[in-house]
mmCIF file of N, CA and C and ligand atoms in Angstrom:
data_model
loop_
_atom_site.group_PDB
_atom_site.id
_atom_site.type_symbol
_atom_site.label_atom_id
_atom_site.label_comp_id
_atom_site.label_asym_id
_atom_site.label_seq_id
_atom_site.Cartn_x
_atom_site.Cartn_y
_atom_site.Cartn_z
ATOM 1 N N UNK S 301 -7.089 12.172 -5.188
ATOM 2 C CA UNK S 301 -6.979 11.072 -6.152
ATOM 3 C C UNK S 301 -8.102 10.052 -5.962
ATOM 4 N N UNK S 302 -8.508 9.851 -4.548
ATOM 5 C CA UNK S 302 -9.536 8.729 -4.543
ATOM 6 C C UNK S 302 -10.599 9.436 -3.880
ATOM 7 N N UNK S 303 -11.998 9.914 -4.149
ATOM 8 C CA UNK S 303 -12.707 10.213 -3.851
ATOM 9 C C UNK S 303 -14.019 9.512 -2.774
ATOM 10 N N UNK S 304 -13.962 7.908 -3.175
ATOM 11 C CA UNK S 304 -14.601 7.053 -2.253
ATOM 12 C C UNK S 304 -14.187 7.452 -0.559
ATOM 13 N N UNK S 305 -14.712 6.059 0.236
ATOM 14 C CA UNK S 305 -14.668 6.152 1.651
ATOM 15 C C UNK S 305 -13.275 5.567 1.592
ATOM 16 N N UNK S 306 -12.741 6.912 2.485
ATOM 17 C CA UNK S 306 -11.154 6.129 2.499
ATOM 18 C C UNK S 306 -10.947 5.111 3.894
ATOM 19 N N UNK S 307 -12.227 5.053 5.269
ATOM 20 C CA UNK S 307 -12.599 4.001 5.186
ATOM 21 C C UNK S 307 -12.454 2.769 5.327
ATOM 22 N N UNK S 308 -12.567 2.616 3.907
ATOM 23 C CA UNK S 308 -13.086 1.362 3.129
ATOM 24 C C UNK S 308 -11.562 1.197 2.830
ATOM 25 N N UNK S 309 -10.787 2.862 1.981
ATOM 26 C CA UNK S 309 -9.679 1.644 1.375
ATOM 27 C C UNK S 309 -8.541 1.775 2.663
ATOM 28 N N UNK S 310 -8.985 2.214 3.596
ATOM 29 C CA UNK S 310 -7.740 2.260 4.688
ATOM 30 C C UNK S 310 -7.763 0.454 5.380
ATOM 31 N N UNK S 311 -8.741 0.109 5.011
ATOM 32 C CA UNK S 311 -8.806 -1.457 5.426
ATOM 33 C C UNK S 311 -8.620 -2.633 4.849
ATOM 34 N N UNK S 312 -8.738 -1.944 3.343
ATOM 35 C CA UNK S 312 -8.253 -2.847 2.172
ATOM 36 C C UNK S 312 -6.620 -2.834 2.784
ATOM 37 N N UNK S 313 -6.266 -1.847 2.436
ATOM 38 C CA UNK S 313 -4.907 -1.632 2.812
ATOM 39 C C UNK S 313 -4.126 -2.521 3.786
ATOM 40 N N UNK S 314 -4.982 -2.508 5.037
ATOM 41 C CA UNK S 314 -4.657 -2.999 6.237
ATOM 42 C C UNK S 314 -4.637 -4.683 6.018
ATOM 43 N N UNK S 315 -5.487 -4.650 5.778
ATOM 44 C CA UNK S 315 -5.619 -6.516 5.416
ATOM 45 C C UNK S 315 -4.717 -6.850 4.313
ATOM 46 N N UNK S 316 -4.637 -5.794 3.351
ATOM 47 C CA UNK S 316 -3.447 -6.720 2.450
ATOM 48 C C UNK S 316 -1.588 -6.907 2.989
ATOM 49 N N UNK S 317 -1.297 -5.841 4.023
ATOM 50 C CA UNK S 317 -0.271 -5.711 4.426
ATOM 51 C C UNK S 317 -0.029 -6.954 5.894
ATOM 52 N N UNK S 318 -1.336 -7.341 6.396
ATOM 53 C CA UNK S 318 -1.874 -8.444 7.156
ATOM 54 C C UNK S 318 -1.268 -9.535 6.250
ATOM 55 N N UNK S 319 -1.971 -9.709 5.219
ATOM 56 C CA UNK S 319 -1.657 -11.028 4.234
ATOM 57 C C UNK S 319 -0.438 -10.818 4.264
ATOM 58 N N UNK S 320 0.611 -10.117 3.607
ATOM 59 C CA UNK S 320 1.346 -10.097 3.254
ATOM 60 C C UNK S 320 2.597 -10.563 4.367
ATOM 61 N N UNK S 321 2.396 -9.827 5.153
ATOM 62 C CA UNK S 321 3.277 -10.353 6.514
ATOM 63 C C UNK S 321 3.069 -11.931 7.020
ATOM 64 N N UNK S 322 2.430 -12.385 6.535
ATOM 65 C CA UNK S 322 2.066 -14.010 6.548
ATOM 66 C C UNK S 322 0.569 -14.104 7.943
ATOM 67 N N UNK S 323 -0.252 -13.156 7.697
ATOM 68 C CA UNK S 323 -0.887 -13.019 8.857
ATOM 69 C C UNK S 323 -2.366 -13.911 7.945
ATOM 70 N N UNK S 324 -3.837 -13.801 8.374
ATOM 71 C CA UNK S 324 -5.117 -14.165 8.435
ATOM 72 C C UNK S 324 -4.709 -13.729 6.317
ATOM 73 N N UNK S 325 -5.342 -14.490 5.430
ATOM 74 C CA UNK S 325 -6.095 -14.463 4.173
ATOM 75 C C UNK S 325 -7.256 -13.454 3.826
ATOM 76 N N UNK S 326 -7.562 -12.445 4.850
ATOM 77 C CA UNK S 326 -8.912 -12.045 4.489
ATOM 78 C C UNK S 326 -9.031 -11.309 3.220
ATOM 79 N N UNK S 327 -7.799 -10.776 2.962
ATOM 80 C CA UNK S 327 -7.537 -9.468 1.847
ATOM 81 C C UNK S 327 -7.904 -10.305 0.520
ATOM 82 N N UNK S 328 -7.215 -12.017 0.204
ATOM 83 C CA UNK S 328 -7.869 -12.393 -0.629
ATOM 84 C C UNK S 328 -9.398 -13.068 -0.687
ATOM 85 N N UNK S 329 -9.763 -13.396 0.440
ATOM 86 C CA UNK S 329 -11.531 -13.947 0.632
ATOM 87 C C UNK S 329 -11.703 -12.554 0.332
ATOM 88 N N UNK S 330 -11.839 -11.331 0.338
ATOM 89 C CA UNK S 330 -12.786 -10.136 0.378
ATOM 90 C C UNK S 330 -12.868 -9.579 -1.103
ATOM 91 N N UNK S 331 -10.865 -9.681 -1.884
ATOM 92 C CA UNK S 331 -11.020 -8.813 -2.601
ATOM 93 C C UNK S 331 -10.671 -9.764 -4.037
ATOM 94 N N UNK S 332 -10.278 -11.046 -3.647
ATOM 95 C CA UNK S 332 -9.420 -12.262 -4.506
ATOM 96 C C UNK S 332 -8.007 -11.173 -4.808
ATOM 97 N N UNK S 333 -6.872 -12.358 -5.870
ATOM 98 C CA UNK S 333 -5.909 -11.677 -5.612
ATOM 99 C C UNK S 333 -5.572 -10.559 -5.892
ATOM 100 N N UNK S 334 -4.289 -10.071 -5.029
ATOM 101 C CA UNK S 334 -4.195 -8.802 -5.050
ATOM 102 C C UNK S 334 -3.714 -8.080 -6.553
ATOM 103 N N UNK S 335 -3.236 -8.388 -7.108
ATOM 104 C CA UNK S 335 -2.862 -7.899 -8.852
ATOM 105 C C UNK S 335 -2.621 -6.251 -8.464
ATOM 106 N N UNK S 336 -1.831 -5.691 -7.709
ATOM 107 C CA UNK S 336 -1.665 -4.172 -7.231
ATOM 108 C C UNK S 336 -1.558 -3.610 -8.673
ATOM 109 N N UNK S 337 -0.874 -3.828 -9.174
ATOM 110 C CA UNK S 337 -0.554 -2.705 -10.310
ATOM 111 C C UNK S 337 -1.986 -2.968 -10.889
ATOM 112 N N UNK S 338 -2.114 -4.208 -11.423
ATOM 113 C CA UNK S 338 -3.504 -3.491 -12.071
ATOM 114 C C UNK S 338 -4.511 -2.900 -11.708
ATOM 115 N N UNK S 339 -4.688 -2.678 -10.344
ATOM 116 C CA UNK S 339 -5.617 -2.247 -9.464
ATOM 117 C C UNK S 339 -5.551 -0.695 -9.355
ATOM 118 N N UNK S 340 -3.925 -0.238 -9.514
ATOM 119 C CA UNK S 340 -3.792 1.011 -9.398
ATOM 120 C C UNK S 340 -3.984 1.653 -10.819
ATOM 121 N N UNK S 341 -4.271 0.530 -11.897
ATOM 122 C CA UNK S 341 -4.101 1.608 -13.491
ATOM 123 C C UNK S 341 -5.203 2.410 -13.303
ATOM 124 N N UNK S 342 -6.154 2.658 -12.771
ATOM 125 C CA UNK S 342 -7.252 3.560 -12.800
ATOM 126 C C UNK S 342 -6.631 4.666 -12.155
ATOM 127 N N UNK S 343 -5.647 4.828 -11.675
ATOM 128 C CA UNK S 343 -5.137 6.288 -10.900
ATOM 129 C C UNK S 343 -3.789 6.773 -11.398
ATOM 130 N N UNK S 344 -3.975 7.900 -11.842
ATOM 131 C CA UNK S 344 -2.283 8.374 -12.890
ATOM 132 C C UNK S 344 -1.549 8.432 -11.385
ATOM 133 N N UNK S 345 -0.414 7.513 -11.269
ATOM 134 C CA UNK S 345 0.545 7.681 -10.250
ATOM 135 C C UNK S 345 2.109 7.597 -11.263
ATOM 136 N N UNK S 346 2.571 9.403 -10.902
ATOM 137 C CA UNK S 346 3.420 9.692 -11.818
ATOM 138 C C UNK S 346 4.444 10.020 -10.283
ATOM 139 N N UNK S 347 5.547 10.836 -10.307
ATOM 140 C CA UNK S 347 6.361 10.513 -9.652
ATOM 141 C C UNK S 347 6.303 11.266 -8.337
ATOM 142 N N UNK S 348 5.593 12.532 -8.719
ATOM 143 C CA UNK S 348 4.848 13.231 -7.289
ATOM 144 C C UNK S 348 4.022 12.623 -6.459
ATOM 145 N N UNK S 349 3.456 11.348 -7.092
ATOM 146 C CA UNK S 349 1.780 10.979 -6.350
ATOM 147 C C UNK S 349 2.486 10.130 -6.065
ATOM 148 N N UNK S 350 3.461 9.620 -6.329
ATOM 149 C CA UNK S 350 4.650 8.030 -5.599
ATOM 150 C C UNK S 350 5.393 8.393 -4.416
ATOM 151 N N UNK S 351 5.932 9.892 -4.568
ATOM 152 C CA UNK S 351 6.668 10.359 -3.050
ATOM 153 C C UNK S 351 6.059 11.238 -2.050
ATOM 154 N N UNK S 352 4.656 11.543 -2.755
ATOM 155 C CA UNK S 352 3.673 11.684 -1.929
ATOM 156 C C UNK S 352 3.019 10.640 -0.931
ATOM 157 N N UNK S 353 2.874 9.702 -1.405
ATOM 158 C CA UNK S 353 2.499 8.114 -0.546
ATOM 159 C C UNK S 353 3.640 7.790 -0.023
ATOM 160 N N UNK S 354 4.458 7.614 0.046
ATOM 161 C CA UNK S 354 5.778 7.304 0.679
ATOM 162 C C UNK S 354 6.002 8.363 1.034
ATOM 163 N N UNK S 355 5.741 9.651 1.190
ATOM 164 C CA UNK S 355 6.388 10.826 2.475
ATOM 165 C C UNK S 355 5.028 10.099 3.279
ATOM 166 N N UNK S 356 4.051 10.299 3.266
ATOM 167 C CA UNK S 356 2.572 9.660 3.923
ATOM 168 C C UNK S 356 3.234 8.270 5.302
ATOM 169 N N UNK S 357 3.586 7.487 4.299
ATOM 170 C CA UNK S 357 4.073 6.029 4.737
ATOM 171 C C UNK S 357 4.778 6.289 5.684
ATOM 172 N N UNK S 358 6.599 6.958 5.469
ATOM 173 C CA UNK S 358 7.424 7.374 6.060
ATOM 174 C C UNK S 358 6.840 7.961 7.724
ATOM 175 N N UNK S 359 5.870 8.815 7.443
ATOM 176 C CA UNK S 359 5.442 9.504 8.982
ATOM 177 C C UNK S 359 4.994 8.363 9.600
ATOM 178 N N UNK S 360 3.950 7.937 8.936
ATOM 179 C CA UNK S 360 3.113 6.812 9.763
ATOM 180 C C UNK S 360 4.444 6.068 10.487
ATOM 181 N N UNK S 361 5.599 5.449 9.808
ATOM 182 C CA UNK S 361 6.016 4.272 10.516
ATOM 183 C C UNK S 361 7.220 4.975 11.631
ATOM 184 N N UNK S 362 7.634 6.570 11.334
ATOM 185 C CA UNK S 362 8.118 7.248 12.339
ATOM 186 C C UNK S 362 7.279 7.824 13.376
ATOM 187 N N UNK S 363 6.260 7.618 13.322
ATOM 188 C CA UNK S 363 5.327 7.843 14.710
ATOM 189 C C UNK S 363 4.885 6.331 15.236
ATOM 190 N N UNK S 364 5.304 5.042 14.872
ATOM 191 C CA UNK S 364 4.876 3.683 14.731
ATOM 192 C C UNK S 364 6.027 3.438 16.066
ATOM 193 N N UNK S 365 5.651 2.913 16.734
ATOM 194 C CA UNK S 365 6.332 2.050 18.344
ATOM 195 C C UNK S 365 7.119 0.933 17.710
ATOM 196 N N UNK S 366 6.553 0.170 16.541
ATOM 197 C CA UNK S 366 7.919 -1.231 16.030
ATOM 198 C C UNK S 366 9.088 -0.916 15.774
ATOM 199 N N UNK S 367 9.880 -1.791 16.139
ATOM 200 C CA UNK S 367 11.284 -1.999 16.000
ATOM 201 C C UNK S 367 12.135 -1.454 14.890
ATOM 202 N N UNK S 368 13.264 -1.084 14.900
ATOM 203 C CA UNK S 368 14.271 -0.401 13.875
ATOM 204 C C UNK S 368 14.424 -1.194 12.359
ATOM 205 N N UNK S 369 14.379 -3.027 13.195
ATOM 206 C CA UNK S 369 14.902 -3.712 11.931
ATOM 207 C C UNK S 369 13.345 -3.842 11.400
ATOM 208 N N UNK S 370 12.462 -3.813 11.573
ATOM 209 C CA UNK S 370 10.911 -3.881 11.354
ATOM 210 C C UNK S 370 10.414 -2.691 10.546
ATOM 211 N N UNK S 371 10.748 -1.521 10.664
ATOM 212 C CA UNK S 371 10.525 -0.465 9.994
ATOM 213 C C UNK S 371 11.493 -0.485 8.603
ATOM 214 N N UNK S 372 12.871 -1.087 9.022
ATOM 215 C CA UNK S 372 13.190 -0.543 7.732
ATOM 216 C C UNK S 372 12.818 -2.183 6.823
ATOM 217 N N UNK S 373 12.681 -2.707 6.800
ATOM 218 C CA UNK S 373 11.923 -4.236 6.667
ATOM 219 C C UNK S 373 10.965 -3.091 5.789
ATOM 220 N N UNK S 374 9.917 -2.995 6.455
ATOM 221 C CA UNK S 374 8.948 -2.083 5.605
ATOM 222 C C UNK S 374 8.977 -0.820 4.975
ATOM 223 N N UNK S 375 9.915 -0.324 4.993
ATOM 224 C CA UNK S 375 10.303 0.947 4.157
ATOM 225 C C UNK S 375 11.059 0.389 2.954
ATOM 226 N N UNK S 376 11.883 -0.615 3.155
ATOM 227 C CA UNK S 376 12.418 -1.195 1.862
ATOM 228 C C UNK S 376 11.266 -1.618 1.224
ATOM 229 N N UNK S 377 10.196 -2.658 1.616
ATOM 230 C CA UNK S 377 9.043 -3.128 0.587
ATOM 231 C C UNK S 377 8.468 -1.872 0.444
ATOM 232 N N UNK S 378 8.009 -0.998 1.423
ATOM 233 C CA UNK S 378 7.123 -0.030 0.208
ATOM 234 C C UNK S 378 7.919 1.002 -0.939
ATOM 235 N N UNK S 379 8.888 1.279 -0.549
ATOM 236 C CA UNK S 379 9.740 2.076 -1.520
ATOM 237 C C UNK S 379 9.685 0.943 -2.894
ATOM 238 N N UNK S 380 9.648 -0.112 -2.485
ATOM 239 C CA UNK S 380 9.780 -1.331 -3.768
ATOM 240 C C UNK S 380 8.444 -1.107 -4.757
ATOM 241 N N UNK S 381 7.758 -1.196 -3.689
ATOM 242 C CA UNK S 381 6.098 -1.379 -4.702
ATOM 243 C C UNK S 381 5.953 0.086 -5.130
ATOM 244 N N UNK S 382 5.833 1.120 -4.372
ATOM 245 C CA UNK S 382 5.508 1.884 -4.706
ATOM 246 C C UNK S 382 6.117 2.409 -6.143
ATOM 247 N N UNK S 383 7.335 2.152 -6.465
ATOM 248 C CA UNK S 383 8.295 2.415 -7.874
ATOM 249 C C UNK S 383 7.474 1.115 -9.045
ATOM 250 N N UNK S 384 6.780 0.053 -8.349
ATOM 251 C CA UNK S 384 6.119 -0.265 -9.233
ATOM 252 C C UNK S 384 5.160 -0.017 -9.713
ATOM 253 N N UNK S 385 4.228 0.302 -8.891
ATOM 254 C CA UNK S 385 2.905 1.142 -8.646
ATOM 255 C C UNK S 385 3.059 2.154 -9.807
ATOM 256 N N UNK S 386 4.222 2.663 -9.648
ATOM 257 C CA UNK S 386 4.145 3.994 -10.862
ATOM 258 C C UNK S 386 3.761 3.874 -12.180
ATOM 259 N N UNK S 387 2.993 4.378 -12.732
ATOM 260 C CA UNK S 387 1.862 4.193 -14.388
ATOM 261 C C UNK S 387 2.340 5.383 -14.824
ATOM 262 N N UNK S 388 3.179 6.610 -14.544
ATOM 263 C CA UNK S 388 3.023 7.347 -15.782
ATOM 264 C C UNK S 388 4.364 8.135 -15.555
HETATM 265 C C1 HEM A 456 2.826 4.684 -5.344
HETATM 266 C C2 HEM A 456 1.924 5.364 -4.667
HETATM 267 C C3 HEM A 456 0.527 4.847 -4.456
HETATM 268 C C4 HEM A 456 -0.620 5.526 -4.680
HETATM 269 C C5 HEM A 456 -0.730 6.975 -5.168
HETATM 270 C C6 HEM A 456 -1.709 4.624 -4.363
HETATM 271 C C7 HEM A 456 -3.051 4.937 -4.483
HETATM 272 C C8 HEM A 456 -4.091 4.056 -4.312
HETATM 273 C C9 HEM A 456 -5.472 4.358 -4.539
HETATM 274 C C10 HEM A 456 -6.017 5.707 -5.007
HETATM 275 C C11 HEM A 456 -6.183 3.250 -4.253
HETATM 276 C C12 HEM A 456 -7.706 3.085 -4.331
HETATM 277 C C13 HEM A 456 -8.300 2.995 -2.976
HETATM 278 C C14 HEM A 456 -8.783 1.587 -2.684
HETATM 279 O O1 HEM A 456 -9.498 1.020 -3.515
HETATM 280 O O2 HEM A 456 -8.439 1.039 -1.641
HETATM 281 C C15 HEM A 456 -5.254 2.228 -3.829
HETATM 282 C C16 HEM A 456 -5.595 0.950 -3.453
HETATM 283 C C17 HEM A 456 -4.715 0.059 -2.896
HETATM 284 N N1 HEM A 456 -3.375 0.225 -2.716
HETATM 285 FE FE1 HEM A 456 -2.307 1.810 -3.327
HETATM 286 N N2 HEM A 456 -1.213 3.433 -3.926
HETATM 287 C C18 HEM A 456 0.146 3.522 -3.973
HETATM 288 C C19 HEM A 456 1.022 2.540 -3.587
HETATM 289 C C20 HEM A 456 0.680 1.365 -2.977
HETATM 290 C C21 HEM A 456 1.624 0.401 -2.434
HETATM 291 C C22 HEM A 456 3.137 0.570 -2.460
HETATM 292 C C23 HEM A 456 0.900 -0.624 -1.903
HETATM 293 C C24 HEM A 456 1.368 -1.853 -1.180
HETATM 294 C C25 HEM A 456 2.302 -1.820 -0.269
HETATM 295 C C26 HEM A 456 -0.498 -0.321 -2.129
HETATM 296 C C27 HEM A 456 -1.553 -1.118 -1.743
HETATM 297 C C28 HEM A 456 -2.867 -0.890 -2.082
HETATM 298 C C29 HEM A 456 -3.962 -1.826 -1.822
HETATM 299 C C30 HEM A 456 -3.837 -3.186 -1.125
HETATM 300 C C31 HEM A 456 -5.115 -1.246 -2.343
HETATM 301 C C32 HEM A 456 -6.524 -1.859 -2.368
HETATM 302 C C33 HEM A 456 -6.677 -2.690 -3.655
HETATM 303 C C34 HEM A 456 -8.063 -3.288 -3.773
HETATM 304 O O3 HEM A 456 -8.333 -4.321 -3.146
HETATM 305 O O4 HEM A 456 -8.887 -2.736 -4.510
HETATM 306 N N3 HEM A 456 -0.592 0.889 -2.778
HETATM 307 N N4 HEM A 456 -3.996 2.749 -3.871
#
């Protein structure tokens, strides 16, 4: 789906989930605000490419050392966005 340096967007990523947790601003100094959905209309995310990123997510935070109430903390927000994320 994304052909660029993933990189590049594995850090976008990182810094916006930084912001988001109430951590350092850099995600908006680098990229201004985040507007996710509109950011994602350039990529058909239909309902395979949504539980594809969230099976993705899911491993990462079951191989992840943080806490029980911390994981599911973040499995509830990404299951959230990601159903928004969805364009098609
Ligand atoms: C629903 C499944 C999703 C798919 C298939 C998807 C796919 C993509 C793709 C292809 C990009 C472009 C790479 C880049 O520019 O960094 C991107 C960017 C990004 N995604 Fe997603 N994404 C999904 C869900 C999410 C969710 C749930 C979040 C937040 C928790 C998120 C956060 C971001 C961020 C912060 C960027 C970088 C935006 C920018 O500054 O340009 N994505 N995503």
């Amino acid at each position: 789906m994304y052909k660029e340096k993933l990189e590049e967007a594995e850090q976008r990523l990182y810094l916006f989930m930084v912001q988001y947790l109430g951590g350092p601003k850099h995600y908006n100094e680098m990229r201004g605000l985040p507007r996710l959905r509109i950011r994602h209309q350039p990529f058909a995310i239909d309902e395979d490419a949504k539980n594809s990123w969230l099976a993705n997510m899911r491993t990462a935070l079951d191989k992840s050392n943080i806490n029980a109430d911390d994981k599911e903390f973040l499995w509830d927000y990404f299951v959230k966005t990601a159903n928004f994320m969805r364009n098609k």
